[in-house]
mmCIF file of C-alpha atoms in Angstrom:
data_model
loop_
_atom_site.group_PDB
_atom_site.id
_atom_site.type_symbol
_atom_site.label_atom_id
_atom_site.label_comp_id
_atom_site.label_asym_id
_atom_site.label_seq_id
_atom_site.Cartn_x
_atom_site.Cartn_y
_atom_site.Cartn_z
ATOM 1 C CA UNK A 1 78.889 93.100 180.149
ATOM 2 C CA UNK A 2 80.496 96.128 178.515
ATOM 3 C CA UNK A 3 79.552 96.761 174.926
ATOM 4 C CA UNK A 4 82.366 96.316 172.428
ATOM 5 C CA UNK A 5 82.522 99.178 169.975
ATOM 6 C CA UNK A 6 84.125 97.655 166.853
ATOM 7 C CA UNK A 7 85.284 101.109 165.725
ATOM 8 C CA UNK A 8 87.059 101.719 169.034
ATOM 9 C CA UNK A 9 88.680 98.264 168.822
ATOM 10 C CA UNK A 10 89.885 99.092 165.320
ATOM 11 C CA UNK A 11 91.149 102.482 166.480
ATOM 12 C CA UNK A 12 93.142 100.851 169.308
ATOM 13 C CA UNK A 13 94.747 98.364 166.910
ATOM 14 C CA UNK A 14 95.563 101.016 164.313
ATOM 15 C CA UNK A 15 97.100 103.243 167.009
ATOM 16 C CA UNK A 16 99.157 100.326 168.366
ATOM 17 C CA UNK A 17 100.450 99.526 164.857
ATOM 18 C CA UNK A 18 101.280 103.216 164.325
ATOM 19 C CA UNK A 19 103.117 103.421 167.665
ATOM 20 C CA UNK A 20 105.151 100.330 166.776
ATOM 21 C CA UNK A 21 106.068 102.035 163.510
ATOM 22 C CA UNK A 22 106.881 105.474 164.913
ATOM 23 C CA UNK A 23 108.821 104.236 167.970
ATOM 24 C CA UNK A 24 111.147 101.557 166.587
ATOM 25 C CA UNK A 25 113.067 99.797 169.324
ATOM 26 C CA UNK A 26 110.710 101.060 172.044
ATOM 27 C CA UNK A 27 108.381 99.002 174.152
ATOM 28 C CA UNK A 28 104.753 100.094 173.938
ATOM 29 C CA UNK A 29 103.026 100.597 177.284
ATOM 30 C CA UNK A 30 99.273 100.405 177.777
ATOM 31 C CA UNK A 31 99.425 103.854 179.431
ATOM 32 C CA UNK A 32 101.124 105.317 176.351
ATOM 33 C CA UNK A 33 98.724 103.533 174.034
ATOM 34 C CA UNK A 34 95.656 104.691 175.990
ATOM 35 C CA UNK A 35 96.953 108.263 175.855
ATOM 36 C CA UNK A 36 97.541 108.045 172.082
ATOM 37 C CA UNK A 37 94.029 106.647 171.532
ATOM 38 C CA UNK A 38 92.568 109.289 173.851
ATOM 39 C CA UNK A 39 90.968 106.886 176.332
ATOM 40 C CA UNK A 40 91.755 105.559 179.811
ATOM 41 C CA UNK A 41 93.701 102.330 180.348
ATOM 42 C CA UNK A 42 90.491 100.870 181.772
ATOM 43 C CA UNK A 43 88.781 101.630 178.446
ATOM 44 C CA UNK A 44 91.529 99.725 176.604
ATOM 45 C CA UNK A 45 90.896 96.694 178.780
ATOM 46 C CA UNK A 46 87.185 96.830 178.025
ATOM 47 C CA UNK A 47 88.088 96.022 174.414
ATOM 48 C CA UNK A 48 91.101 93.747 174.970
ATOM 49 C CA UNK A 49 91.748 91.619 178.058
ATOM 50 C CA UNK A 50 95.499 92.284 177.814
ATOM 51 C CA UNK A 51 98.191 93.868 175.671
ATOM 52 C CA UNK A 52 98.981 90.353 174.399
ATOM 53 C CA UNK A 53 95.409 90.160 173.036
ATOM 54 C CA UNK A 54 96.024 93.383 171.097
ATOM 55 C CA UNK A 55 99.188 91.940 169.574
ATOM 56 C CA UNK A 56 97.295 88.725 168.779
ATOM 57 C CA UNK A 57 94.615 90.713 166.949
ATOM 58 C CA UNK A 58 97.322 92.300 164.766
ATOM 59 C CA UNK A 59 98.843 88.862 164.073
ATOM 60 C CA UNK A 60 95.349 87.623 163.138
ATOM 61 C CA UNK A 61 95.037 90.551 160.736
ATOM 62 C CA UNK A 62 98.400 89.668 159.150
ATOM 63 C CA UNK A 63 97.413 86.015 158.741
ATOM 64 C CA UNK A 64 93.982 86.787 157.287
ATOM 65 C CA UNK A 65 95.379 89.386 154.876
ATOM 66 C CA UNK A 66 98.394 87.416 153.645
ATOM 67 C CA UNK A 67 96.843 83.955 153.436
ATOM 68 C CA UNK A 68 93.630 85.314 151.919
ATOM 69 C CA UNK A 69 95.695 86.793 149.070
ATOM 70 C CA UNK A 70 97.764 83.595 148.781
ATOM 71 C CA UNK A 71 94.567 81.559 148.340
ATOM 72 C CA UNK A 72 93.600 83.852 145.452
ATOM 73 C CA UNK A 73 97.017 83.335 143.837
ATOM 74 C CA UNK A 74 96.719 79.552 144.141
ATOM 75 C CA UNK A 75 93.274 79.654 142.549
ATOM 76 C CA UNK A 76 94.384 81.849 139.633
ATOM 77 C CA UNK A 77 97.931 80.688 138.834
ATOM 78 C CA UNK A 78 99.202 77.166 138.286
ATOM 79 C CA UNK A 79 102.815 77.910 137.297
ATOM 80 C CA UNK A 80 105.235 77.271 140.185
ATOM 81 C CA UNK A 81 107.541 80.210 139.406
ATOM 82 C CA UNK A 82 104.631 82.663 139.104
ATOM 83 C CA UNK A 83 103.028 81.371 142.302
ATOM 84 C CA UNK A 84 106.239 81.722 144.320
ATOM 85 C CA UNK A 85 106.975 85.188 142.899
ATOM 86 C CA UNK A 86 103.459 86.451 143.632
ATOM 87 C CA UNK A 87 103.465 85.049 147.179
ATOM 88 C CA UNK A 88 106.812 86.699 147.868
ATOM 89 C CA UNK A 89 105.389 89.983 146.526
ATOM 90 C CA UNK A 90 102.274 89.640 148.725
ATOM 91 C CA UNK A 91 104.311 89.162 151.900
ATOM 92 C CA UNK A 92 106.817 91.913 151.045
ATOM 93 C CA UNK A 93 103.980 94.250 150.036
ATOM 94 C CA UNK A 94 102.115 93.555 153.288
ATOM 95 C CA UNK A 95 105.322 94.256 155.225
ATOM 96 C CA UNK A 96 105.832 97.527 153.327
ATOM 97 C CA UNK A 97 102.296 98.733 154.105
ATOM 98 C CA UNK A 98 102.359 97.516 157.739
ATOM 99 C CA UNK A 99 105.743 98.382 159.285
ATOM 100 C CA UNK A 100 104.458 98.144 162.866
ATOM 101 C CA UNK A 101 103.014 94.679 162.270
ATOM 102 C CA UNK A 102 106.289 93.658 160.591
ATOM 103 C CA UNK A 103 108.035 94.417 163.905
ATOM 104 C CA UNK A 104 105.619 92.020 165.610
ATOM 105 C CA UNK A 105 106.050 89.273 163.000
ATOM 106 C CA UNK A 106 109.825 89.409 163.339
ATOM 107 C CA UNK A 107 109.620 89.314 167.140
ATOM 108 C CA UNK A 108 111.291 92.731 167.467
ATOM 109 C CA UNK A 109 108.241 94.201 169.224
ATOM 110 C CA UNK A 110 107.666 91.096 171.358
ATOM 111 C CA UNK A 111 110.682 91.394 173.662
ATOM 112 C CA UNK A 112 109.341 91.090 177.193
ATOM 113 C CA UNK A 113 105.841 90.200 175.965
ATOM 114 C CA UNK A 114 103.896 86.955 176.398
ATOM 115 C CA UNK A 115 105.729 83.860 175.052
ATOM 116 C CA UNK A 116 102.508 82.720 173.399
ATOM 117 C CA UNK A 117 102.955 85.552 170.904
ATOM 118 C CA UNK A 118 106.307 84.156 169.770
ATOM 119 C CA UNK A 119 104.628 80.826 169.109
ATOM 120 C CA UNK A 120 101.992 82.632 167.024
ATOM 121 C CA UNK A 121 104.496 84.472 164.831
ATOM 122 C CA UNK A 122 106.573 81.315 164.399
ATOM 123 C CA UNK A 123 103.419 79.639 163.157
ATOM 124 C CA UNK A 124 102.903 82.421 160.608
ATOM 125 C CA UNK A 125 106.316 81.721 159.039
ATOM 126 C CA UNK A 126 105.939 77.938 159.323
ATOM 127 C CA UNK A 127 102.641 78.222 157.476
ATOM 128 C CA UNK A 128 104.348 80.208 154.700
ATOM 129 C CA UNK A 129 107.101 77.603 154.406
ATOM 130 C CA UNK A 130 104.523 74.797 154.302
ATOM 131 C CA UNK A 131 102.699 76.662 151.534
ATOM 132 C CA UNK A 132 105.906 76.903 149.482
ATOM 133 C CA UNK A 133 106.557 73.172 150.007
ATOM 134 C CA UNK A 134 103.033 72.336 148.817
ATOM 135 C CA UNK A 135 103.477 74.427 145.664
ATOM 136 C CA UNK A 136 106.865 72.826 144.944
ATOM 137 C CA UNK A 137 105.453 69.314 145.507
ATOM 138 C CA UNK A 138 102.611 69.982 143.076
ATOM 139 C CA UNK A 139 105.130 71.259 140.504
ATOM 140 C CA UNK A 140 107.071 67.992 140.764
ATOM 141 C CA UNK A 141 103.949 66.105 139.669
ATOM 142 C CA UNK A 142 103.831 68.003 136.369
ATOM 143 C CA UNK A 143 106.220 68.409 133.444
ATOM 144 C CA UNK A 144 106.932 72.133 133.807
ATOM 145 C CA UNK A 145 109.369 73.999 136.019
ATOM 146 C CA UNK A 146 110.393 72.480 139.339
ATOM 147 C CA UNK A 147 112.819 73.133 142.191
ATOM 148 C CA UNK A 148 116.491 72.662 141.325
ATOM 149 C CA UNK A 149 117.357 71.603 144.895
ATOM 150 C CA UNK A 150 115.171 69.613 147.325
ATOM 151 C CA UNK A 151 111.697 70.898 148.115
ATOM 152 C CA UNK A 152 112.665 71.546 151.754
ATOM 153 C CA UNK A 153 115.822 73.482 150.824
ATOM 154 C CA UNK A 154 113.991 75.590 148.227
ATOM 155 C CA UNK A 155 111.033 76.412 150.483
ATOM 156 C CA UNK A 156 113.448 77.351 153.268
ATOM 157 C CA UNK A 157 115.469 79.566 150.892
ATOM 158 C CA UNK A 158 112.320 81.483 149.917
ATOM 159 C CA UNK A 159 111.330 81.910 153.564
ATOM 160 C CA UNK A 160 114.811 83.100 154.610
ATOM 161 C CA UNK A 161 114.762 85.661 151.819
ATOM 162 C CA UNK A 162 111.414 87.022 153.029
ATOM 163 C CA UNK A 163 112.601 87.213 156.623
ATOM 164 C CA UNK A 164 115.855 88.875 155.542
ATOM 165 C CA UNK A 165 114.141 91.596 153.522
ATOM 166 C CA UNK A 166 111.607 92.203 156.309
ATOM 167 C CA UNK A 167 114.455 92.287 158.844
ATOM 168 C CA UNK A 168 116.386 94.867 156.814
ATOM 169 C CA UNK A 169 113.195 96.977 156.713
ATOM 170 C CA UNK A 170 112.867 96.940 160.501
ATOM 171 C CA UNK A 171 116.608 97.365 161.125
ATOM 172 C CA UNK A 172 116.741 100.412 158.809
ATOM 173 C CA UNK A 173 113.813 101.919 160.752
ATOM 174 C CA UNK A 174 111.724 101.455 157.598
ATOM 175 C CA UNK A 175 114.094 103.273 155.238
ATOM 176 C CA UNK A 176 114.992 100.169 153.186
ATOM 177 C CA UNK A 177 111.750 99.118 151.563
ATOM 178 C CA UNK A 178 111.223 95.325 151.486
ATOM 179 C CA UNK A 179 110.122 95.502 147.848
ATOM 180 C CA UNK A 180 113.295 97.350 146.741
ATOM 181 C CA UNK A 181 115.208 95.479 144.008
ATOM 182 C CA UNK A 182 112.684 92.639 144.089
ATOM 183 C CA UNK A 183 112.237 92.422 140.313
ATOM 184 C CA UNK A 184 115.987 92.103 139.683
ATOM 185 C CA UNK A 185 116.477 89.774 142.635
ATOM 186 C CA UNK A 186 113.686 87.482 141.473
ATOM 187 C CA UNK A 187 115.114 87.346 137.938
ATOM 188 C CA UNK A 188 118.395 86.212 139.433
ATOM 189 C CA UNK A 189 116.861 83.834 141.955
ATOM 190 C CA UNK A 190 114.479 81.993 139.705
ATOM 191 C CA UNK A 191 117.354 80.965 137.433
ATOM 192 C CA UNK A 192 119.017 79.144 140.308
ATOM 193 C CA UNK A 193 115.916 77.956 142.191
ATOM 194 C CA UNK A 194 113.989 76.397 139.294
ATOM 195 C CA UNK A 195 114.758 74.131 136.334
ATOM 196 C CA UNK A 196 112.680 72.590 133.574
ATOM 197 C CA UNK A 197 111.231 69.225 134.702
#
């Protein structure tokens, strides 16, 4: 059994993310990736059974990073408006710092790749929407702020906004930052999304 050098694995993933960022709209080949890492294709496959496994590792990283931070927010903040704002900032901030992974999450980098990867990224966004619904449900049990519309409509609105800002980032080849205008947009949004219970 070949030994798995964790540093080499990390280097492969970082190089893949960088290639996704620096070649928007291009498909990444294992030959190109191996060349960028400075190893043979065979060496790549010693660390990852397939290119799909490399993409999966980056999706895992996105999930662990984003949902780890969301758990901290839920532990520290109880106010529904603050929780939603901070979660939106976490996802937009992650997108800003990880443009290549943003391409994967939006499916842009998955054209022609394994269908299982699409299921994985769909699950990432479904999990976010479920988290928003949970927060909104909890808010309805209290006497503070709550969703103006239904829980489902509000959670979906938040998710669509995230996907839209991330999509504009990818479409602009990372010129339009996903966090641009967020403060002003949130001020505007929270007035329509939330009301006093």
